[in-house]
PDB file of C-alpha atoms in Angstrom:
ATOM      1  CA  MET A   1     -21.780 -70.650 -36.919  1.00  0.00           C
ATOM      2  CA  ARG A   2     -20.793 -68.789 -39.931  1.00  0.00           C
ATOM      3  CA  VAL A   3     -20.877 -64.921 -40.409  1.00  0.00           C
ATOM      4  CA  VAL A   4     -20.841 -63.151 -43.672  1.00  0.00           C
ATOM      5  CA  GLY A   5     -20.724 -59.357 -44.356  1.00  0.00           C
ATOM      6  CA  GLU A   6     -23.550 -59.378 -46.838  1.00  0.00           C
ATOM      7  CA  THR A   7     -25.785 -61.747 -48.375  1.00  0.00           C
ATOM      8  CA  GLY A   8     -29.281 -61.680 -50.167  1.00  0.00           C
ATOM      9  CA  SER A   9     -31.022 -63.750 -47.676  1.00  0.00           C
ATOM     10  CA  THR A  10     -29.740 -66.088 -44.736  1.00  0.00           C
ATOM     11  CA  ASN A  11     -32.745 -68.337 -45.448  1.00  0.00           C
ATOM     12  CA  ALA A  12     -32.142 -68.923 -49.188  1.00  0.00           C
ATOM     13  CA  ASP A  13     -28.452 -69.462 -48.430  1.00  0.00           C
ATOM     14  CA  LEU A  14     -29.166 -72.046 -45.807  1.00  0.00           C
ATOM     15  CA  LEU A  15     -31.846 -73.760 -48.054  1.00  0.00           C
ATOM     16  CA  ALA A  16     -29.083 -74.292 -50.628  1.00  0.00           C
ATOM     17  CA  ALA A  17     -26.709 -75.500 -47.960  1.00  0.00           C
ATOM     18  CA  ALA A  18     -29.179 -77.778 -46.523  1.00  0.00           C
ATOM     19  CA  ASP A  19     -29.894 -79.291 -49.994  1.00  0.00           C
ATOM     20  CA  ALA A  20     -25.980 -79.948 -50.160  1.00  0.00           C
ATOM     21  CA  GLY A  21     -26.065 -81.885 -47.043  1.00  0.00           C
ATOM     22  CA  ALA A  22     -25.623 -79.106 -44.160  1.00  0.00           C
ATOM     23  CA  LYS A  23     -26.436 -80.613 -40.831  1.00  0.00           C
ATOM     24  CA  GLU A  24     -28.697 -79.652 -38.234  1.00  0.00           C
ATOM     25  CA  GLY A  25     -27.319 -76.872 -35.752  1.00  0.00           C
ATOM     26  CA  VAL A  26     -25.626 -74.879 -38.514  1.00  0.00           C
ATOM     27  CA  TRP A  27     -26.252 -71.065 -38.139  1.00  0.00           C
ATOM     28  CA  LEU A  28     -25.573 -68.285 -40.557  1.00  0.00           C
ATOM     29  CA  ARG A  29     -25.709 -64.743 -39.822  1.00  0.00           C
ATOM     30  CA  ALA A  30     -25.205 -61.851 -42.080  1.00  0.00           C
ATOM     31  CA  GLU A  31     -24.283 -58.091 -41.040  1.00  0.00           C
ATOM     32  CA  ARG A  32     -26.629 -56.921 -44.021  1.00  0.00           C
ATOM     33  CA  GLN A  33     -29.033 -58.710 -45.931  1.00  0.00           C
ATOM     34  CA  SER A  34     -30.240 -57.139 -49.204  1.00  0.00           C
ATOM     35  CA  ALA A  35     -33.118 -59.546 -50.272  1.00  0.00           C
ATOM     36  CA  GLY A  36     -34.562 -60.589 -46.866  1.00  0.00           C
ATOM     37  CA  ARG A  37     -38.335 -61.589 -46.786  1.00  0.00           C
ATOM     38  CA  GLY A  38     -41.085 -62.276 -44.353  1.00  0.00           C
ATOM     39  CA  ARG A  39     -44.215 -64.052 -44.484  1.00  0.00           C
ATOM     40  CA  VAL A  40     -46.017 -64.555 -47.753  1.00  0.00           C
ATOM     41  CA  GLY A  41     -42.852 -63.098 -49.551  1.00  0.00           C
ATOM     42  CA  ARG A  42     -43.092 -59.697 -47.813  1.00  0.00           C
ATOM     43  CA  PRO A  43     -39.597 -58.000 -47.950  1.00  0.00           C
ATOM     44  CA  TRP A  44     -37.565 -57.563 -44.704  1.00  0.00           C
ATOM     45  CA  ALA A  45     -35.817 -54.370 -44.757  1.00  0.00           C
ATOM     46  CA  ASP A  46     -32.040 -54.388 -44.354  1.00  0.00           C
ATOM     47  CA  GLY A  47     -30.727 -52.406 -41.608  1.00  0.00           C
ATOM     48  CA  ALA A  48     -27.218 -52.120 -40.216  1.00  0.00           C
ATOM     49  CA  GLY A  49     -26.627 -53.227 -36.605  1.00  0.00           C
ATOM     50  CA  ASN A  50     -29.855 -55.492 -36.857  1.00  0.00           C
ATOM     51  CA  LEU A  51     -29.836 -59.412 -36.517  1.00  0.00           C
ATOM     52  CA  PHE A  52     -30.252 -61.404 -39.511  1.00  0.00           C
ATOM     53  CA  ALA A  53     -29.794 -65.009 -38.942  1.00  0.00           C
ATOM     54  CA  SER A  54     -30.930 -68.535 -39.860  1.00  0.00           C
ATOM     55  CA  THR A  55     -30.462 -72.101 -38.636  1.00  0.00           C
ATOM     56  CA  VAL A  56     -31.045 -75.400 -40.062  1.00  0.00           C
ATOM     57  CA  VAL A  57     -33.566 -78.160 -38.240  1.00  0.00           C
ATOM     58  CA  ARG A  58     -33.499 -81.740 -39.666  1.00  0.00           C
ATOM     59  CA  LEU A  59     -36.965 -83.258 -39.011  1.00  0.00           C
ATOM     60  CA  ARG A  60     -37.100 -86.750 -37.749  1.00  0.00           C
ATOM     61  CA  LEU A  61     -40.212 -89.166 -38.187  1.00  0.00           C
ATOM     62  CA  ALA A  62     -40.849 -89.269 -34.374  1.00  0.00           C
ATOM     63  CA  ASN A  63     -40.936 -85.322 -34.166  1.00  0.00           C
ATOM     64  CA  PRO A  64     -44.243 -83.372 -33.213  1.00  0.00           C
ATOM     65  CA  ALA A  65     -45.937 -81.620 -36.210  1.00  0.00           C
ATOM     66  CA  ALA A  66     -43.230 -79.430 -38.027  1.00  0.00           C
ATOM     67  CA  PRO A  67     -45.594 -76.306 -37.921  1.00  0.00           C
ATOM     68  CA  THR A  68     -45.183 -76.084 -33.964  1.00  0.00           C
ATOM     69  CA  LEU A  69     -41.560 -75.301 -34.464  1.00  0.00           C
ATOM     70  CA  THR A  70     -42.753 -71.781 -34.894  1.00  0.00           C
ATOM     71  CA  LEU A  71     -43.757 -71.708 -31.200  1.00  0.00           C
ATOM     72  CA  VAL A  72     -40.217 -73.044 -30.334  1.00  0.00           C
ATOM     73  CA  ALA A  73     -38.733 -70.340 -32.101  1.00  0.00           C
ATOM     74  CA  ALA A  74     -40.961 -67.465 -30.798  1.00  0.00           C
ATOM     75  CA  VAL A  75     -40.181 -68.716 -27.264  1.00  0.00           C
ATOM     76  CA  ALA A  76     -36.281 -68.904 -27.765  1.00  0.00           C
ATOM     77  CA  LEU A  77     -36.239 -65.366 -29.460  1.00  0.00           C
ATOM     78  CA  SER A  78     -38.465 -64.024 -26.682  1.00  0.00           C
ATOM     79  CA  GLU A  79     -36.198 -65.387 -23.745  1.00  0.00           C
ATOM     80  CA  ALA A  80     -32.749 -64.189 -25.721  1.00  0.00           C
ATOM     81  CA  VAL A  81     -34.620 -60.611 -25.949  1.00  0.00           C
ATOM     82  CA  GLU A  82     -35.542 -60.802 -22.383  1.00  0.00           C
ATOM     83  CA  THR A  83     -32.086 -61.412 -21.175  1.00  0.00           C
ATOM     84  CA  PHE A  84     -31.122 -57.779 -22.600  1.00  0.00           C
ATOM     85  CA  ALA A  85     -34.628 -56.053 -22.304  1.00  0.00           C
ATOM     86  CA  PRO A  86     -36.486 -57.521 -19.230  1.00  0.00           C
ATOM     87  CA  GLY A  87     -40.350 -57.111 -19.544  1.00  0.00           C
ATOM     88  CA  LEU A  88     -40.119 -55.031 -22.780  1.00  0.00           C
ATOM     89  CA  ALA A  89     -41.392 -57.397 -25.581  1.00  0.00           C
ATOM     90  CA  THR A  90     -44.242 -59.717 -25.953  1.00  0.00           C
ATOM     91  CA  ILE A  91     -45.022 -62.463 -28.521  1.00  0.00           C
ATOM     92  CA  LYS A  92     -47.853 -61.919 -31.040  1.00  0.00           C
ATOM     93  CA  TRP A  93     -49.256 -65.247 -32.859  1.00  0.00           C
ATOM     94  CA  PRO A  94     -47.704 -66.945 -34.159  1.00  0.00           C
ATOM     95  CA  ASN A  95     -44.094 -65.775 -33.474  1.00  0.00           C
ATOM     96  CA  ASP A  96     -43.555 -61.866 -33.812  1.00  0.00           C
ATOM     97  CA  LEU A  97     -42.122 -60.091 -31.116  1.00  0.00           C
ATOM     98  CA  LEU A  98     -43.872 -56.647 -30.155  1.00  0.00           C
ATOM     99  CA  ILE A  99     -43.016 -53.608 -28.018  1.00  0.00           C
ATOM    100  CA  GLY A 100     -46.603 -52.065 -27.040  1.00  0.00           C
ATOM    101  CA  ARG A 101     -48.125 -52.561 -30.664  1.00  0.00           C
ATOM    102  CA  ALA A 102     -44.863 -51.983 -32.710  1.00  0.00           C
ATOM    103  CA  LYS A 103     -43.234 -54.893 -34.552  1.00  0.00           C
ATOM    104  CA  LEU A 104     -39.705 -55.625 -33.106  1.00  0.00           C
ATOM    105  CA  SER A 105     -38.839 -58.923 -34.974  1.00  0.00           C
ATOM    106  CA  GLY A 106     -40.078 -61.568 -37.465  1.00  0.00           C
ATOM    107  CA  ILE A 107     -39.395 -65.184 -37.821  1.00  0.00           C
ATOM    108  CA  LEU A 108     -39.671 -67.160 -40.895  1.00  0.00           C
ATOM    109  CA  LEU A 109     -39.840 -70.939 -41.540  1.00  0.00           C
ATOM    110  CA  GLU A 110     -39.225 -72.469 -44.792  1.00  0.00           C
ATOM    111  CA  ARG A 111     -39.210 -76.225 -45.688  1.00  0.00           C
ATOM    112  CA  GLY A 112     -36.014 -77.236 -47.869  1.00  0.00           C
ATOM    113  CA  SER A 113     -35.694 -80.745 -49.587  1.00  0.00           C
ATOM    114  CA  ALA A 114     -36.126 -84.037 -47.848  1.00  0.00           C
ATOM    115  CA  ASP A 115     -36.002 -83.296 -43.975  1.00  0.00           C
ATOM    116  CA  ALA A 116     -34.795 -79.899 -43.849  1.00  0.00           C
ATOM    117  CA  LEU A 117     -36.355 -76.935 -42.223  1.00  0.00           C
ATOM    118  CA  ILE A 118     -34.852 -73.340 -42.282  1.00  0.00           C
ATOM    119  CA  ILE A 119     -35.728 -70.936 -39.582  1.00  0.00           C
ATOM    120  CA  GLY A 120     -34.909 -67.272 -39.971  1.00  0.00           C
ATOM    121  CA  PHE A 121     -34.780 -64.500 -37.422  1.00  0.00           C
ATOM    122  CA  GLY A 122     -34.935 -60.864 -37.933  1.00  0.00           C
ATOM    123  CA  VAL A 123     -34.601 -58.484 -35.126  1.00  0.00           C
ATOM    124  CA  ASN A 124     -34.685 -54.696 -35.116  1.00  0.00           C
ATOM    125  CA  LEU A 125     -31.935 -53.867 -32.710  1.00  0.00           C
ATOM    126  CA  ALA A 126     -30.290 -50.481 -34.071  1.00  0.00           C
ATOM    127  CA  THR A 127     -32.925 -49.389 -36.637  1.00  0.00           C
ATOM    128  CA  HIS A 128     -36.268 -50.406 -37.993  1.00  0.00           C
ATOM    129  CA  PRO A 129     -38.194 -49.984 -41.251  1.00  0.00           C
ATOM    130  CA  ASP A 130     -41.170 -48.141 -41.931  1.00  0.00           C
ATOM    131  CA  LEU A 131     -44.125 -50.490 -42.917  1.00  0.00           C
ATOM    132  CA  ALA A 132     -47.307 -49.241 -44.492  1.00  0.00           C
ATOM    133  CA  ASP A 133     -49.786 -51.707 -42.557  1.00  0.00           C
ATOM    134  CA  ARG A 134     -48.107 -51.602 -38.999  1.00  0.00           C
ATOM    135  CA  PRO A 135     -45.908 -49.822 -36.555  1.00  0.00           C
ATOM    136  CA  THR A 136     -42.484 -50.934 -36.196  1.00  0.00           C
ATOM    137  CA  THR A 137     -39.666 -50.352 -33.400  1.00  0.00           C
ATOM    138  CA  SER A 138     -36.138 -51.301 -32.252  1.00  0.00           C
ATOM    139  CA  LEU A 139     -34.436 -52.111 -29.047  1.00  0.00           C
ATOM    140  CA  ALA A 140     -32.196 -49.016 -29.560  1.00  0.00           C
ATOM    141  CA  GLU A 141     -35.444 -46.904 -29.726  1.00  0.00           C
ATOM    142  CA  HIS A 142     -36.078 -47.940 -26.262  1.00  0.00           C
ATOM    143  CA  GLY A 143     -32.681 -47.307 -24.905  1.00  0.00           C
ATOM    144  CA  VAL A 144     -31.260 -50.849 -25.264  1.00  0.00           C
ATOM    145  CA  VAL A 145     -27.921 -51.477 -26.812  1.00  0.00           C
ATOM    146  CA  VAL A 146     -27.167 -55.032 -28.010  1.00  0.00           C
ATOM    147  CA  THR A 147     -25.177 -56.203 -30.905  1.00  0.00           C
ATOM    148  CA  PRO A 148     -26.267 -58.938 -33.230  1.00  0.00           C
ATOM    149  CA  ALA A 149     -23.446 -61.114 -32.119  1.00  0.00           C
ATOM    150  CA  ALA A 150     -24.371 -60.819 -28.274  1.00  0.00           C
ATOM    151  CA  LEU A 151     -28.108 -61.475 -29.114  1.00  0.00           C
ATOM    152  CA  LEU A 152     -27.358 -64.518 -31.226  1.00  0.00           C
ATOM    153  CA  ASP A 153     -25.186 -66.150 -28.747  1.00  0.00           C
ATOM    154  CA  VAL A 154     -27.945 -66.225 -26.413  1.00  0.00           C
ATOM    155  CA  LEU A 155     -30.594 -67.046 -28.858  1.00  0.00           C
ATOM    156  CA  ARG A 156     -28.608 -70.227 -30.218  1.00  0.00           C
ATOM    157  CA  GLU A 157     -28.487 -71.518 -26.584  1.00  0.00           C
ATOM    158  CA  LYS A 158     -32.169 -70.845 -26.033  1.00  0.00           C
ATOM    159  CA  PHE A 159     -33.255 -72.464 -29.394  1.00  0.00           C
ATOM    160  CA  ALA A 160     -31.077 -75.491 -28.782  1.00  0.00           C
ATOM    161  CA  LEU A 161     -32.820 -75.832 -25.325  1.00  0.00           C
ATOM    162  CA  TRP A 162     -36.425 -75.445 -26.534  1.00  0.00           C
ATOM    163  CA  LEU A 163     -35.665 -77.621 -29.688  1.00  0.00           C
ATOM    164  CA  SER A 164     -34.685 -80.531 -27.166  1.00  0.00           C
ATOM    165  CA  ARG A 165     -37.938 -80.072 -25.288  1.00  0.00           C
ATOM    166  CA  TRP A 166     -39.949 -79.978 -28.621  1.00  0.00           C
ATOM    167  CA  ARG A 167     -38.120 -83.161 -29.535  1.00  0.00           C
ATOM    168  CA  ASP A 168     -39.166 -84.759 -26.244  1.00  0.00           C
ATOM    169  CA  GLY A 169     -42.575 -84.114 -26.917  1.00  0.00           C
ATOM    170  CA  ASP A 170     -43.098 -81.133 -24.275  1.00  0.00           C
ATOM    171  CA  LEU A 171     -45.556 -79.298 -26.580  1.00  0.00           C
ATOM    172  CA  PRO A 172     -47.698 -78.432 -23.505  1.00  0.00           C
ATOM    173  CA  GLY A 173     -44.655 -76.978 -21.687  1.00  0.00           C
ATOM    174  CA  ILE A 174     -43.659 -74.802 -24.908  1.00  0.00           C
ATOM    175  CA  ARG A 175     -47.441 -73.492 -25.300  1.00  0.00           C
ATOM    176  CA  ASP A 176     -47.314 -72.473 -21.532  1.00  0.00           C
ATOM    177  CA  ALA A 177     -43.894 -70.644 -22.269  1.00  0.00           C
ATOM    178  CA  TRP A 178     -45.339 -69.085 -25.155  1.00  0.00           C
ATOM    179  CA  GLU A 179     -48.422 -67.906 -23.500  1.00  0.00           C
ATOM    180  CA  ALA A 180     -46.384 -66.603 -20.568  1.00  0.00           C
ATOM    181  CA  SER A 181     -44.614 -64.080 -22.924  1.00  0.00           C
ATOM    182  CA  ALA A 182     -47.591 -63.254 -25.008  1.00  0.00           C
ATOM    183  CA  HIS A 183     -50.248 -60.786 -24.603  1.00  0.00           C
ATOM    184  CA  PRO A 184     -52.872 -61.558 -21.803  1.00  0.00           C
ATOM    185  CA  ARG A 185     -55.886 -63.711 -22.443  1.00  0.00           C
ATOM    186  CA  GLY A 186     -58.779 -61.358 -23.197  1.00  0.00           C
ATOM    187  CA  THR A 187     -56.768 -58.964 -25.334  1.00  0.00           C
ATOM    188  CA  MET A 188     -58.723 -57.696 -28.527  1.00  0.00           C
ATOM    189  CA  LEU A 189     -57.238 -59.074 -31.785  1.00  0.00           C
ATOM    190  CA  ARG A 190     -57.907 -58.551 -35.446  1.00  0.00           C
ATOM    191  CA  VAL A 191     -56.967 -61.033 -37.886  1.00  0.00           C
ATOM    192  CA  ARG A 192     -56.733 -60.618 -41.556  1.00  0.00           C
ATOM    193  CA  LEU A 193     -57.432 -64.037 -43.204  1.00  0.00           C
ATOM    194  CA  PRO A 194     -55.861 -65.452 -46.172  1.00  0.00           C
ATOM    195  CA  ASP A 195     -58.904 -65.171 -48.176  1.00  0.00           C
ATOM    196  CA  GLY A 196     -58.872 -61.255 -47.501  1.00  0.00           C
ATOM    197  CA  GLY A 197     -61.555 -61.393 -44.823  1.00  0.00           C
ATOM    198  CA  GLU A 198     -61.183 -60.121 -41.264  1.00  0.00           C
ATOM    199  CA  MET A 199     -62.160 -61.472 -37.861  1.00  0.00           C
ATOM    200  CA  GLU A 200     -62.147 -59.874 -34.469  1.00  0.00           C
ATOM    201  CA  GLY A 201     -62.112 -61.423 -30.978  1.00  0.00           C
ATOM    202  CA  ALA A 202     -60.357 -61.753 -27.662  1.00  0.00           C
ATOM    203  CA  PHE A 203     -57.198 -63.852 -27.301  1.00  0.00           C
ATOM    204  CA  ASP A 204     -58.124 -67.164 -25.556  1.00  0.00           C
ATOM    205  CA  GLY A 205     -54.700 -68.819 -25.675  1.00  0.00           C
ATOM    206  CA  LEU A 206     -53.617 -71.615 -28.153  1.00  0.00           C
ATOM    207  CA  ASP A 207     -55.021 -75.087 -29.010  1.00  0.00           C
ATOM    208  CA  ALA A 208     -53.131 -78.047 -28.667  1.00  0.00           C
ATOM    209  CA  GLY A 209     -51.571 -77.790 -32.168  1.00  0.00           C
ATOM    210  CA  GLY A 210     -50.495 -74.127 -31.925  1.00  0.00           C
ATOM    211  CA  ALA A 211     -53.637 -72.568 -33.517  1.00  0.00           C
ATOM    212  CA  LEU A 212     -54.827 -69.341 -32.358  1.00  0.00           C
ATOM    213  CA  ARG A 213     -58.205 -69.478 -30.164  1.00  0.00           C
ATOM    214  CA  LEU A 214     -60.192 -66.293 -31.022  1.00  0.00           C
ATOM    215  CA  LEU A 215     -63.205 -65.767 -28.809  1.00  0.00           C
ATOM    216  CA  ASP A 216     -65.945 -63.742 -30.245  1.00  0.00           C
ATOM    217  CA  ARG A 217     -68.544 -61.775 -28.495  1.00  0.00           C
ATOM    218  CA  ASP A 218     -71.111 -64.712 -28.310  1.00  0.00           C
ATOM    219  CA  GLY A 219     -68.659 -66.675 -26.660  1.00  0.00           C
ATOM    220  CA  ARG A 220     -67.885 -68.891 -29.720  1.00  0.00           C
ATOM    221  CA  VAL A 221     -64.139 -69.911 -30.411  1.00  0.00           C
ATOM    222  CA  THR A 222     -62.657 -69.949 -33.734  1.00  0.00           C
ATOM    223  CA  LEU A 223     -59.314 -71.692 -34.458  1.00  0.00           C
ATOM    224  CA  ILE A 224     -56.849 -69.356 -36.679  1.00  0.00           C
ATOM    225  CA  HIS A 225     -54.346 -71.513 -38.399  1.00  0.00           C
ATOM    226  CA  ALA A 226     -53.212 -68.953 -40.742  1.00  0.00           C
ATOM    227  CA  GLY A 227     -53.469 -65.018 -41.022  1.00  0.00           C
ATOM    228  CA  ASP A 228     -52.028 -61.637 -39.980  1.00  0.00           C
ATOM    229  CA  VAL A 229     -52.709 -60.806 -36.629  1.00  0.00           C
ATOM    230  CA  PHE A 230     -52.969 -57.200 -35.307  1.00  0.00           C
ATOM    231  CA  ALA A 231     -53.215 -56.220 -31.518  1.00  0.00           C
TER     232      ALA A 231
END
C-alpha cells in the first residue's frame, strides 16, 4: 500500500498505474484529495481526516460479471465500518453507506484499459461536505473516532475476503450479506432515473445480477440497473 500527502484523485492515479502494469491488490491512500469525483462525474469533496483510497482489480475470463463487484465493495466497506461503529450504518443501493438518511460514504468503480478495474472508496470520518441534493454525515458527528489508516487496514482485509468469494462464484452469499447490511425490505425508495424520470416503490431486495428490485403499489416489480436512489 502507498500513502501520499495529496493528489487529485486516487482513482485517476491508479488508472494510470494500471495502464503501466500495476498488479491487482495495489492500494493507494491520500491524506487529501483535490479532484475526487463520485458517480456521473460529481465532485467528491476533500476533507482532512477522511478516507480517500483506491485499489486495482484485474478481471479474469472466468469471473462473474464485473458490475457485481459494486456489491463486493459495498459489503467490504460496510463490514469495515461495522468494526468501529457497530449497528450505525446501512447500505443503500448500490454501494453508498448511510447513517439514517445521511450519506456517509461513496464508492466509484472505473474501468481502465485491458483487464483493469479501479475501485475507489471515500468515507466521511472526521468531516462531511454539504451537498445540495442529499444530507451527509461523518462518523465523528456520531461520536466515532477512527483514523483513515485504521479503517483502511480493516477494509483491505475485508475486501480481499469478499473478492475471493466473488471469484469463487458466491454471488448468492454476497447478495445475502449486502441485504443483511441494507435497509429492510419494504423500505420506501425514490429513484431518479438516468433519463431524468423518477420512480417510487418499496425495496424488494436484489435480483441475481445485483439490480435493485422496486415493488410498486400494484405489486409489480421493476428492476433498476442505474439511477440515484433516495431512502
